Tab-separated table of C-alpha atoms in Angstrom:
chain	number	residue	atom	x	y	z
A	1	MET	CA	85.898	76.166	90.099
A	2	SER	CA	88.136	77.739	87.490
A	3	THR	CA	91.895	77.419	87.450
A	4	GLY	CA	92.278	81.135	88.299
A	5	LYS	CA	92.293	82.731	91.711
A	6	SER	CA	89.346	82.240	94.019
A	7	LEU	CA	87.069	85.197	94.751
A	8	LYS	CA	88.442	85.409	98.254
A	9	ALA	CA	92.038	85.484	96.992
A	10	ARG	CA	91.167	88.224	94.513
A	11	ALA	CA	89.410	90.225	97.220
A	12	VAL	CA	92.331	89.902	99.625
A	13	ASP	CA	94.680	90.933	96.820
A	14	LEU	CA	92.603	94.077	96.185
A	15	LEU	CA	92.338	94.885	99.894
A	16	SER	CA	96.088	94.484	100.361
A	17	ARG	CA	96.636	97.465	98.064
A	18	ARG	CA	94.059	99.864	99.538
A	19	GLU	CA	90.743	99.994	101.371
A	20	HIS	CA	87.655	99.253	99.305
A	21	THR	CA	83.968	99.539	100.122
A	22	ARG	CA	81.793	96.474	99.947
A	23	LEU	CA	80.152	97.840	96.787
A	24	GLU	CA	83.512	98.449	95.107
A	25	LEU	CA	84.651	94.909	95.890
A	26	LYS	CA	81.400	93.465	94.646
A	27	ARG	CA	81.728	95.348	91.361
A	28	ARG	CA	85.367	94.350	90.935
A	29	LEU	CA	84.786	90.670	91.759
A	30	ALA	CA	81.476	90.125	89.931
A	31	PRO	CA	83.086	89.379	86.531
A	32	PHE	CA	85.126	86.579	88.132
A	33	ALA	CA	82.253	84.913	89.982
A	34	GLN	CA	81.545	81.443	88.637
A	35	GLU	CA	78.182	79.764	88.835
A	36	GLY	CA	77.806	78.407	92.335
A	37	ASP	CA	80.122	81.046	93.855
A	38	ASP	CA	78.458	83.090	96.568
A	39	LEU	CA	79.995	86.543	96.268
A	40	ASP	CA	77.965	87.933	99.165
A	41	ALA	CA	79.193	85.155	101.445
A	42	VAL	CA	82.810	85.976	100.574
A	43	LEU	CA	82.170	89.672	101.274
A	44	ASP	CA	80.436	88.826	104.558
A	45	GLU	CA	83.414	86.706	105.608
A	46	LEU	CA	85.878	89.512	104.798
A	47	ALA	CA	83.801	92.012	106.767
A	48	GLY	CA	83.446	89.565	109.645
A	49	LYS	CA	87.219	89.212	109.881
A	50	HIS	CA	87.558	93.025	109.641
A	51	TRP	CA	89.588	92.740	106.453
A	52	GLN	CA	87.037	94.960	104.743
A	53	SER	CA	85.343	97.867	106.475
A	54	ASP	CA	83.249	100.644	104.956
A	55	SER	CA	83.854	102.851	107.985
A	56	ARG	CA	87.632	102.371	107.757
A	57	PHE	CA	87.439	103.174	104.040
A	58	ALA	CA	85.394	106.311	104.796
A	59	GLU	CA	87.922	107.568	107.357
A	60	GLN	CA	90.891	107.064	105.056
A	61	PHE	CA	89.048	108.475	102.054
A	62	ALA	CA	87.936	111.583	103.953
A	63	ASP	CA	91.437	112.134	105.335
A	64	SER	CA	93.036	111.975	101.906
A	65	ARG	CA	90.398	114.037	100.074
A	66	SER	CA	89.895	116.718	102.727
A	67	ARG	CA	93.112	118.476	101.734
A	68	LYS	CA	91.593	119.492	98.389
A	69	TYR	CA	87.829	119.134	98.695
A	70	GLY	CA	84.935	120.150	100.900
A	71	SER	CA	82.585	117.912	102.842
A	72	ARG	CA	79.837	118.022	100.226
A	73	ARG	CA	82.036	116.639	97.480
A	74	ILE	CA	83.608	114.040	99.756
A	75	ALA	CA	80.145	112.880	100.866
A	76	MET	CA	78.971	112.615	97.253
A	77	GLU	CA	82.017	110.559	96.274
A	78	MET	CA	81.548	108.250	99.264
A	79	ARG	CA	77.878	107.724	98.339
A	80	GLU	CA	78.963	106.772	94.810
A	81	ARG	CA	81.291	104.171	96.319
A	82	GLY	CA	78.520	102.628	98.400
A	83	VAL	CA	79.144	104.112	101.851
A	84	ASP	CA	75.879	104.431	103.793
A	85	ALA	CA	74.572	107.811	104.978
A	86	ASP	CA	75.155	107.129	108.688
A	87	THR	CA	78.814	106.258	108.114
A	88	ILE	CA	79.296	109.363	105.964
A	89	LYS	CA	77.692	111.566	108.605
A	90	ALA	CA	79.793	110.050	111.398
A	91	THR	CA	82.983	110.378	109.361
A	92	LEU	CA	82.458	113.988	108.336
A	93	SER	CA	81.055	115.278	111.628
A	94	GLY	CA	83.459	117.516	113.432
A	95	ARG	CA	85.416	118.395	110.288
A	96	SER	CA	85.608	122.056	109.387
A	97	ASP	CA	85.810	123.073	105.749
A	98	LEU	CA	86.736	126.675	106.505
A	99	ALA	CA	90.497	126.192	106.928
A	100	THR	CA	90.738	124.043	103.800
A	101	ALA	CA	88.677	126.491	101.769
A	102	ARG	CA	90.838	129.405	102.921
A	103	GLN	CA	94.018	127.532	102.065
A	104	LEU	CA	92.783	126.632	98.571
A	105	TRP	CA	91.501	130.158	97.994
A	106	LEU	CA	94.825	131.689	99.037
A	107	LYS	CA	96.771	129.346	96.787
A	108	LYS	CA	94.533	129.923	93.776
A	109	PHE	CA	93.646	133.615	94.114
A	110	GLY	CA	95.403	135.186	97.099
A	111	GLN	CA	93.550	138.476	96.844
A	112	PRO	CA	89.981	139.681	97.235
A	113	PRO	CA	87.860	139.862	94.094
A	114	ALA	CA	88.123	143.198	92.274
A	115	ASP	CA	84.631	143.065	90.782
A	116	ALA	CA	81.470	140.987	90.594
A	117	ALA	CA	82.805	138.783	87.786
A	118	GLU	CA	85.934	137.921	89.766
A	119	ARG	CA	83.831	137.281	92.860
A	120	ALA	CA	81.619	134.872	90.904
A	121	LYS	CA	84.706	133.121	89.533
A	122	GLN	CA	86.132	132.634	93.028
A	123	MET	CA	82.788	131.408	94.348
A	124	ARG	CA	82.408	128.913	91.477
A	125	PHE	CA	85.899	127.570	92.127
A	126	LEU	CA	85.179	126.909	95.802
A	127	ALA	CA	81.723	125.495	95.014
A	128	SER	CA	83.244	123.081	92.494
A	129	ARG	CA	85.535	121.838	95.255
A	130	GLY	CA	82.515	120.918	97.382
A	131	PHE	CA	82.286	123.786	99.837
A	132	GLY	CA	78.940	125.124	101.038
A	133	MET	CA	77.826	128.694	100.371
A	134	ASP	CA	78.250	129.710	104.017
A	135	THR	CA	81.888	128.650	103.938
A	136	ILE	CA	82.444	130.294	100.547
A	137	ARG	CA	80.980	133.590	101.743
A	138	GLN	CA	83.140	133.495	104.890
A	139	VAL	CA	86.303	132.889	102.894
A	140	ILE	CA	85.690	135.582	100.298
A	141	LYS	CA	84.249	138.133	102.726
A	142	GLY	CA	86.887	137.403	105.344
A	143	SER	CA	89.689	137.950	102.855
A	144	ASP	CA	89.394	141.736	103.404
A	145	ASP	CA	90.037	141.290	107.125
A	146	TRP	CA	93.142	139.114	106.835
A	147	PRO	CA	96.540	140.600	107.533
A	148	ASP	CA	98.925	141.030	104.598
A	149	GLU	CA	101.398	138.623	106.143
A	150	HIS	CA	99.843	135.167	106.392
A	151	ASP	CA	101.024	132.992	109.212
A	152	GLY	CA	101.088	129.239	108.814
A	153	ASP	CA	97.900	128.953	110.886
A	154	LEU	CA	95.575	129.503	107.923
């Protein structure tokens, strides 16, 4: 083995800073794997000791990203990081995008669209943040019904 850190030590060092998915760890550790090192065995050991957990990563990732992004974007980013579909579904079930979308819309625009071009602009903004069309329509359509004074419950 080389004189540098072992794969396990590197993995623990990475995990001590933040949660990582198995795929992320594998990608980060692969350049340091020497011939004869079994990277999958190290990752299995870390998962077995609950030092690494894709579901824990998914929960923390969704919590941090859900303030700015919708479920669709969060799910896409989790897939890119190697989180399986069942974990993504379980993590995002029960989360409502409507309140987040309304909050972002109010901060960015704060008033109903004046014309079709403005409406399209507002819809594109919310779509780029990962909100579905049903949510986008509710936010933009519902803006006419909101009171002028916004309570903190939006």
